[in-house]
């Protein structure tokens, strides 16, 4: 027995996102506003569930809302350019690699600060970590 229509709570449960998230995606234009019953309840379809699954997987891969909007347009276009999807994905990979490099610099800086705090007898006034956090521009390596 296939679900033809479902309320927002059912959609939230089946999709694994919250009701607030569904409303947010509607507000942002990622999920079309569904028709409403005379009672005011929204009626969602299996297509809404599929679209939410798409959005959720894209979020898990690190795509932002604007990028997801672009991917949805490309996914629904009759003559979708696979090249456009590749370019968007390549840009995302480049951004993620940049973030990884930034995080590695943070690890290196923290490791360096930790090495400077050898021994238990270092007073708070002489803590390299606290001193570095108090002095702008000297934390990163």
CSV table of C-alpha atoms in Angstrom, one decimal:
chain,number,residue,atom,x,y,z
A,1,UNK,CA,0.0,0.0,0.0
A,2,UNK,CA,1.7,3.2,-1.2
A,3,UNK,CA,1.4,6.5,0.6
A,4,UNK,CA,-0.3,9.0,-1.6
A,5,UNK,CA,-0.5,11.8,0.8
A,6,UNK,CA,1.0,12.4,4.2
A,7,UNK,CA,1.0,15.1,6.9
A,8,UNK,CA,4.2,16.9,7.8
A,9,UNK,CA,4.8,14.7,10.9
A,10,UNK,CA,4.7,11.6,8.7
A,11,UNK,CA,7.1,13.2,6.2
A,12,UNK,CA,9.4,14.2,9.0
A,13,UNK,CA,9.4,10.7,10.5
A,14,UNK,CA,10.0,9.0,7.1
A,15,UNK,CA,12.7,11.4,5.9
A,16,UNK,CA,14.6,11.6,9.2
A,17,UNK,CA,14.4,15.4,9.3
A,18,UNK,CA,12.5,17.6,11.7
A,19,UNK,CA,9.2,19.4,11.0
A,20,UNK,CA,11.1,22.7,11.4
A,21,UNK,CA,13.6,21.6,8.8
A,22,UNK,CA,10.9,20.8,6.3
A,23,UNK,CA,9.3,24.2,6.9
A,24,UNK,CA,12.7,25.8,6.5
A,25,UNK,CA,13.4,24.0,3.2
A,26,UNK,CA,10.0,25.2,2.0
A,27,UNK,CA,10.8,28.7,3.0
A,28,UNK,CA,14.1,28.5,1.2
A,29,UNK,CA,12.5,27.2,-1.9
A,30,UNK,CA,14.2,23.8,-1.8
A,31,UNK,CA,10.9,22.0,-1.2
A,32,UNK,CA,7.8,23.2,-2.9
A,33,UNK,CA,5.0,24.2,-0.6
A,34,UNK,CA,2.4,21.4,-0.7
A,35,UNK,CA,-1.3,21.9,-1.1
A,36,UNK,CA,-3.3,22.2,2.1
A,37,UNK,CA,-6.4,20.4,3.3
A,38,UNK,CA,-9.4,22.5,4.2
A,39,UNK,CA,-8.3,22.0,7.8
A,40,UNK,CA,-5.0,23.7,7.0
A,41,UNK,CA,-2.8,20.6,7.2
A,42,UNK,CA,-0.2,20.2,4.5
A,43,UNK,CA,-0.5,17.2,2.2
A,44,UNK,CA,2.9,15.8,1.1
A,45,UNK,CA,3.5,13.3,-1.6
A,46,UNK,CA,6.1,10.6,-2.1
A,47,UNK,CA,7.9,13.1,-4.4
A,48,UNK,CA,8.4,15.3,-1.4
A,49,UNK,CA,10.0,12.4,0.4
A,50,UNK,CA,12.3,11.8,-2.5
A,51,UNK,CA,13.2,15.5,-2.7
A,52,UNK,CA,14.0,15.5,1.1
A,53,UNK,CA,16.2,12.5,0.7
A,54,UNK,CA,18.0,14.2,-2.1
A,55,UNK,CA,18.5,17.3,0.0
A,56,UNK,CA,19.6,15.3,3.0
A,57,UNK,CA,22.2,13.3,1.0
A,58,UNK,CA,23.5,16.5,-0.5
A,59,UNK,CA,23.8,18.1,2.9
A,60,UNK,CA,25.7,15.0,4.2
A,61,UNK,CA,28.2,15.5,1.3
A,62,UNK,CA,28.7,19.1,2.4
A,63,UNK,CA,26.7,21.0,-0.2
A,64,UNK,CA,25.2,24.3,1.1
A,65,UNK,CA,21.6,25.3,0.5
A,66,UNK,CA,22.4,27.4,-2.5
A,67,UNK,CA,24.4,24.6,-4.1
A,68,UNK,CA,21.6,22.1,-3.4
A,69,UNK,CA,19.2,24.5,-5.1
A,70,UNK,CA,21.5,24.4,-8.1
A,71,UNK,CA,21.7,20.6,-8.0
A,72,UNK,CA,17.9,20.3,-7.8
A,73,UNK,CA,17.5,22.6,-10.8
A,74,UNK,CA,20.0,20.5,-12.7
A,75,UNK,CA,18.4,17.2,-11.6
A,76,UNK,CA,15.0,18.4,-12.8
A,77,UNK,CA,16.1,20.0,-16.1
A,78,UNK,CA,15.1,18.2,-19.2
A,79,UNK,CA,18.5,18.8,-20.7
A,80,UNK,CA,20.6,18.7,-17.6
A,81,UNK,CA,24.2,19.4,-18.3
A,82,UNK,CA,26.3,16.7,-16.6
A,83,UNK,CA,29.2,19.0,-17.0
A,84,UNK,CA,27.5,21.6,-14.7
A,85,UNK,CA,27.1,18.9,-12.1
A,86,UNK,CA,30.7,17.9,-12.4
A,87,UNK,CA,31.9,21.5,-12.1
A,88,UNK,CA,29.8,22.1,-9.0
A,89,UNK,CA,31.1,18.9,-7.5
A,90,UNK,CA,34.7,19.8,-8.4
A,91,UNK,CA,34.3,23.2,-6.7
A,92,UNK,CA,32.9,21.5,-3.6
A,93,UNK,CA,35.9,19.1,-3.5
A,94,UNK,CA,38.3,22.1,-3.8
A,95,UNK,CA,36.5,23.9,-0.9
A,96,UNK,CA,36.6,20.7,1.3
A,97,UNK,CA,40.3,20.3,0.6
A,98,UNK,CA,40.9,23.9,1.6
A,99,UNK,CA,39.0,23.3,4.8
A,100,UNK,CA,41.0,20.2,5.5
A,101,UNK,CA,44.2,22.2,5.0
A,102,UNK,CA,42.9,24.8,7.4
A,103,UNK,CA,42.0,22.2,10.0
A,104,UNK,CA,45.5,20.6,9.6
A,105,UNK,CA,47.1,24.0,10.3
A,106,UNK,CA,44.9,24.3,13.4
A,107,UNK,CA,46.1,20.8,14.6
A,108,UNK,CA,49.7,21.8,13.9
A,109,UNK,CA,49.3,25.1,15.9
A,110,UNK,CA,47.6,23.3,18.8
A,111,UNK,CA,50.2,20.6,18.8
A,112,UNK,CA,53.0,23.2,18.9
A,113,UNK,CA,51.3,25.0,21.8
A,114,UNK,CA,50.8,21.8,23.7
A,115,UNK,CA,54.5,20.9,23.3
A,116,UNK,CA,55.4,24.3,24.8
A,117,UNK,CA,53.4,23.3,27.9
A,118,UNK,CA,55.7,20.6,29.2
A,119,UNK,CA,55.4,19.7,32.8
A,120,UNK,CA,52.8,20.2,35.4
A,121,UNK,CA,54.5,23.1,37.1
A,122,UNK,CA,53.7,25.7,34.4
A,123,UNK,CA,51.8,28.5,36.0
A,124,UNK,CA,48.8,30.0,34.4
A,125,UNK,CA,50.7,33.3,34.0
A,126,UNK,CA,53.3,31.4,32.0
A,127,UNK,CA,51.0,29.1,30.0
A,128,UNK,CA,52.0,29.2,26.3
A,129,UNK,CA,48.4,28.3,25.4
A,130,UNK,CA,46.8,31.1,27.4
A,131,UNK,CA,49.5,33.6,26.3
A,132,UNK,CA,48.9,32.7,22.7
A,133,UNK,CA,45.2,33.1,23.0
A,134,UNK,CA,45.6,36.5,24.6
A,135,UNK,CA,48.0,37.8,21.9
A,136,UNK,CA,46.5,38.3,18.5
A,137,UNK,CA,48.2,36.8,15.5
A,138,UNK,CA,50.7,34.4,17.2
A,139,UNK,CA,48.6,31.2,17.4
A,140,UNK,CA,48.9,29.9,13.8
A,141,UNK,CA,52.0,28.3,12.6
